[in-house]
Amino acid sequence: MEAVLIDPYLTGILLAYGVFMIGMFTPGPNILAVIGTSMSVGRSEGKALALGVATGTFCWSMLTALGLTALVSTYASIMIFLKIVGAVYLLWLAFKAFKSAMTVKELDVRPVRLDGGPVAFYRRGLLIQMTNAKAALVWIAIMSLAMDGQAPIWVAALVVVGTSIISAVGHVIYAVAFSTSPVVAAYAKARRWIEGVLGVYFCFASYKLATYRA
């Protein structure tokens, strides 16, 4: 019975996880800060920063889920508008990924240097994530993939929990892996191919968002 209840929303939930996970391969301020700190300061500091970023991810996802649930419960038709906004933003991410894939550039890491130990780095990671101006659009796109006007609250809860876990694991992996120079060199060589694949996936996700449960 539970499988029957989950199945109508499973595709959207998995797409939301996929967009979030793929987005983690696109270095933004949060990931660049984790990488730069691990490379230049130390692995422990990078991990603390990564956990702060993951906490910020949880906060953004929770705020978006609560906000969308409240909006949709009052104005059900607004979900159509939000899906259009999300689809357009995913296309913009695809454009940026393709543009980056066609350029030759160095990885612009941004090391964070602080006094105060792991707690200070954790707080900075949380601040970096919560002050990311693009996070609202990212989360509208992600949540819109999983939710529609009739989606029960557990759908949003699964997205919040799942993306928070992916964020924590993914950012810590960045901190550990990029504290070694061979990984940095390997990523630099594969970067253009990776970003090309990201562009394709963002195009696919944009199409699915624009047409899913239309």
XYZ file of C-alpha atoms in Angstrom:
214
model
C 0.000 0.000 0.000
C 2.799 2.425 0.897
C 4.461 1.857 -2.475
C 1.183 2.747 -4.191
C 1.000 5.993 -2.202
C 4.591 6.995 -2.956
C 4.632 6.019 -6.633
C 2.743 9.062 -8.057
C 5.373 11.373 -6.552
C 8.444 9.154 -6.882
C 9.531 10.552 -10.249
C 9.392 14.132 -9.013
C 11.244 13.316 -5.779
C 14.017 11.517 -7.680
C 14.274 14.399 -10.165
C 14.583 16.834 -7.262
C 17.389 14.721 -5.763
C 19.042 14.510 -9.175
C 18.989 18.269 -9.799
C 20.391 18.930 -6.331
C 23.104 16.295 -6.680
C 24.086 17.442 -10.174
C 24.122 21.023 -8.918
C 26.781 20.021 -6.398
C 29.151 19.300 -9.289
C 28.885 22.953 -10.339
C 31.301 24.885 -8.119
C 29.492 27.797 -6.483
C 30.590 29.989 -3.546
C 29.886 27.211 -1.038
C 31.797 24.452 -2.815
C 34.691 26.734 -3.785
C 35.001 27.805 -0.142
C 35.087 24.166 1.021
C 37.643 23.198 -1.626
C 39.836 26.246 -1.016
C 39.781 25.809 2.757
C 40.642 22.104 2.536
C 43.508 22.803 0.129
C 44.965 25.855 1.864
C 44.038 25.549 5.543
C 43.374 21.903 6.352
C 41.034 18.944 5.992
C 39.423 19.344 9.440
C 38.624 22.995 8.804
C 37.226 22.111 5.384
C 34.975 19.445 6.907
C 33.696 21.869 9.554
C 32.932 24.410 6.831
C 31.212 21.675 4.802
C 28.915 20.758 7.705
C 28.019 24.426 8.134
C 27.088 24.592 4.449
C 24.989 21.417 4.841
C 23.131 22.999 7.747
C 22.425 25.998 5.531
C 21.074 23.612 2.906
C 18.668 22.169 5.475
C 17.512 25.672 6.463
C 16.925 26.754 2.851
C 15.090 23.542 1.967
C 12.891 23.752 5.086
C 12.036 27.419 4.503
C 11.200 26.760 0.848
C 9.092 23.698 1.653
C 7.092 25.548 4.315
C 6.699 28.615 2.118
C 5.549 26.691 -0.950
C 3.169 24.537 1.106
C 1.557 27.644 2.589
C 1.338 29.397 -0.787
C -0.084 26.407 -2.648
C -2.638 25.697 0.083
C -3.932 29.263 -0.365
C -3.372 29.775 -4.088
C -3.229 26.404 -5.828
C -2.715 27.936 -9.280
C 0.549 29.601 -8.219
C 2.317 26.249 -8.634
C 2.097 26.639 -12.410
C 3.924 29.976 -12.215
C 6.575 28.550 -9.868
C 7.203 25.621 -12.207
C 7.728 28.051 -15.102
C 10.165 30.110 -13.001
C 12.012 26.927 -11.981
C 12.184 25.627 -15.558
C 13.585 28.936 -16.836
C 16.185 29.005 -14.074
C 17.282 25.435 -14.862
C 17.724 26.476 -18.498
C 19.876 29.378 -17.289
C 22.010 26.915 -15.300
C 22.316 24.758 -18.430
C 23.465 27.793 -20.442
C 26.064 28.665 -17.800
C 27.325 25.067 -17.706
C 27.679 24.897 -21.509
C 29.387 28.304 -21.589
C 31.825 27.253 -18.874
C 32.500 23.957 -20.654
C 33.647 25.882 -23.734
C 36.156 28.004 -21.815
C 39.590 27.222 -20.448
C 39.987 28.503 -16.895
C 41.521 27.675 -13.552
C 39.470 26.533 -10.557
C 38.876 29.789 -8.655
C 39.049 28.427 -5.105
C 38.313 30.700 -2.157
C 40.058 29.627 1.051
C 38.487 30.738 4.327
C 41.007 31.591 7.053
C 39.649 32.071 10.575
C 40.670 31.959 14.203
C 38.507 29.964 16.588
C 38.770 26.364 15.412
C 36.099 24.132 13.804
C 33.162 26.024 15.347
C 34.215 29.235 13.609
C 34.518 27.414 10.258
C 31.116 25.767 10.807
C 29.514 29.166 11.407
C 31.190 30.609 8.314
C 29.919 27.703 6.182
C 26.390 28.308 7.448
C 26.717 32.027 6.700
C 28.062 31.407 3.191
C 25.129 29.160 2.348
C 22.414 31.303 3.926
C 23.617 34.491 2.193
C 23.766 32.884 -1.262
C 21.367 35.095 -3.225
C 20.708 32.392 -5.846
C 19.624 29.770 -3.315
C 15.964 30.839 -3.389
C 15.666 30.210 -7.149
C 17.526 26.912 -6.839
C 15.141 25.692 -4.156
C 12.029 26.838 -6.001
C 13.182 24.706 -8.945
C 14.010 21.697 -6.755
C 10.816 21.780 -4.692
C 8.653 22.419 -7.758
C 9.945 19.205 -9.323
C 8.629 17.148 -6.400
C 5.471 19.034 -5.456
C 2.225 19.982 -7.103
C -0.999 21.452 -5.792
C -2.084 18.126 -4.261
C 1.240 16.837 -2.917
C 1.063 15.746 0.751
C 3.467 17.209 3.287
C 5.597 14.058 3.439
C 6.729 14.698 -0.155
C 8.313 17.987 0.902
C 9.707 16.276 4.024
C 11.421 13.607 1.891
C 13.007 16.299 -0.287
C 14.213 18.227 2.774
C 15.710 15.159 4.482
C 17.161 13.670 1.301
C 18.830 16.842 0.038
C 20.201 17.610 3.512
C 21.839 14.182 3.653
C 23.206 14.570 0.106
C 24.562 18.009 1.019
C 26.297 16.806 4.184
C 27.867 13.764 2.520
C 28.759 15.589 -0.705
C 30.398 18.616 0.903
C 32.406 16.466 3.323
C 33.596 14.374 0.359
C 34.713 17.602 -1.335
C 36.589 18.596 1.825
C 38.362 15.242 2.103
C 39.050 14.694 -1.608
C 40.244 18.202 -2.453
C 42.717 18.250 0.398
C 44.902 16.125 -1.932
C 46.577 17.640 -4.999
C 45.979 14.630 -7.357
C 42.206 15.056 -7.037
C 42.494 18.782 -7.790
C 44.549 18.025 -10.908
C 42.141 15.287 -12.061
C 39.121 17.558 -11.639
C 40.818 20.363 -13.582
C 41.419 17.981 -16.510
C 37.846 16.624 -16.502
C 36.082 19.914 -15.702
C 34.918 20.770 -19.233
C 33.443 17.301 -19.802
C 31.726 17.382 -16.412
C 30.147 20.768 -17.074
C 28.976 19.643 -20.514
C 27.155 16.708 -18.914
C 25.688 19.047 -16.295
C 24.309 21.284 -19.038
C 22.547 18.324 -20.669
C 21.014 17.230 -17.356
C 19.804 20.733 -16.509
C 18.100 20.920 -19.924
C 16.408 17.579 -19.252
C 15.299 18.669 -15.772
C 13.948 21.958 -17.148
C 11.870 20.066 -19.721
C 10.547 17.663 -17.093
C 9.667 20.517 -14.747
C 7.828 22.399 -17.481
C 5.814 19.335 -18.528
C 5.502 17.288 -15.312
C 1.886 17.061 -14.156
C 1.005 19.929 -16.443
